[in-house]
Amino acid sequence: MATQQQIDSFYELATRQIRAGHGDLSLAELFDLWQVQHPSARELAESVAAVKSALSDMEQGDTGRHIDEFVDDMRTRYGISSDE
């Protein structure tokens, strides 16, 4: 995407967010949101590869982890109590 197109795209996103009542978002927060919606070619390729790998794992019988196990691990890792 050319620079002018990126600027126009960011402006449109920021304008939509403000009109939707999100005028309290900072410029940095708006830019982060824009970046999530417009990944680079490298980021997009990495995401596609990760999804393909996960699908391949599922086809081979890997069902992943139960959500409760995942949540417990995240709480332990980041020191979050269970009542938060």
Coordinates of C-alpha atoms in Angstrom, one line a residue:
M1 CA 0.0 0.0 0.0
A2 CA 1.4 3.4 -1.0
T3 CA 2.1 6.0 1.6
Q4 CA -0.8 8.3 0.6
Q5 CA -3.2 5.3 0.6
Q6 CA -2.0 4.4 4.1
I7 CA -2.5 8.0 5.3
D8 CA -6.0 8.0 3.8
S9 CA -6.8 4.7 5.3
F10 CA -5.7 5.8 8.7
Y11 CA -7.7 9.0 8.4
E12 CA -10.8 7.0 7.5
L13 CA -10.4 4.7 10.4
A14 CA -9.7 7.5 12.9
T15 CA -12.7 9.4 11.7
R16 CA -15.0 6.4 12.0
Q17 CA -13.8 5.7 15.5
I18 CA -14.4 9.3 16.6
R19 CA -17.9 9.3 15.0
A20 CA -18.7 6.1 16.8
G21 CA -18.0 7.7 20.1
H22 CA -14.4 6.6 20.6
G23 CA -13.0 10.2 20.6
D24 CA -11.1 9.4 23.8
L25 CA -8.7 7.1 22.0
S26 CA -5.2 8.5 21.7
L27 CA -3.4 8.9 18.4
A28 CA -1.2 5.9 19.4
E29 CA -4.2 3.8 20.2
L30 CA -5.8 4.7 16.9
F31 CA -2.6 3.8 15.1
D32 CA -2.4 0.4 16.9
L33 CA -5.9 -0.3 15.8
W34 CA -5.1 0.6 12.3
Q35 CA -2.0 -1.6 12.3
V36 CA -4.0 -4.6 13.5
Q37 CA -6.4 -4.1 10.6
H38 CA -3.6 -3.6 8.1
P39 CA -0.8 -6.1 8.8
S40 CA 2.4 -6.1 6.8
A41 CA 3.0 -8.7 4.2
R42 CA 5.3 -10.5 6.6
E43 CA 2.8 -10.4 9.5
L44 CA 0.1 -11.7 7.2
A45 CA 2.3 -14.5 5.9
E46 CA 3.2 -15.5 9.5
S47 CA -0.5 -15.5 10.5
V48 CA -1.4 -17.7 7.6
A49 CA 1.4 -20.1 8.3
A50 CA 0.3 -20.3 12.0
V51 CA -3.3 -21.1 11.0
K52 CA -2.2 -23.7 8.5
S53 CA 0.0 -25.3 11.1
A54 CA -2.8 -25.4 13.6
L55 CA -5.2 -26.9 11.1
S56 CA -2.6 -29.6 10.2
D57 CA -2.3 -30.4 13.9
M58 CA -6.0 -30.7 14.3
E59 CA -6.2 -33.0 11.3
Q60 CA -3.6 -35.2 13.0
G61 CA -5.8 -35.4 16.1
D62 CA -4.4 -32.6 18.3
T63 CA -7.4 -31.1 20.0
G64 CA -5.4 -28.5 21.9
R65 CA -5.8 -27.6 25.6
H66 CA -9.0 -27.2 27.6
I67 CA -9.7 -23.5 28.2
D68 CA -9.6 -23.9 32.0
E69 CA -6.1 -25.2 31.8
F70 CA -5.1 -22.3 29.5
V71 CA -6.6 -19.7 31.9
D72 CA -4.9 -21.3 34.9
D73 CA -1.6 -21.1 33.1
M74 CA -2.1 -17.5 32.1
R75 CA -3.1 -16.5 35.7
T76 CA 0.0 -18.2 37.1
R77 CA 2.3 -16.7 34.4
Y78 CA 1.0 -13.1 34.9
G79 CA 0.2 -13.2 38.6
I80 CA -3.6 -12.7 38.1
S81 CA -5.8 -13.9 40.9
S82 CA -8.9 -15.9 40.1
D83 CA -11.3 -13.3 41.5
E84 CA -10.2 -10.6 38.9

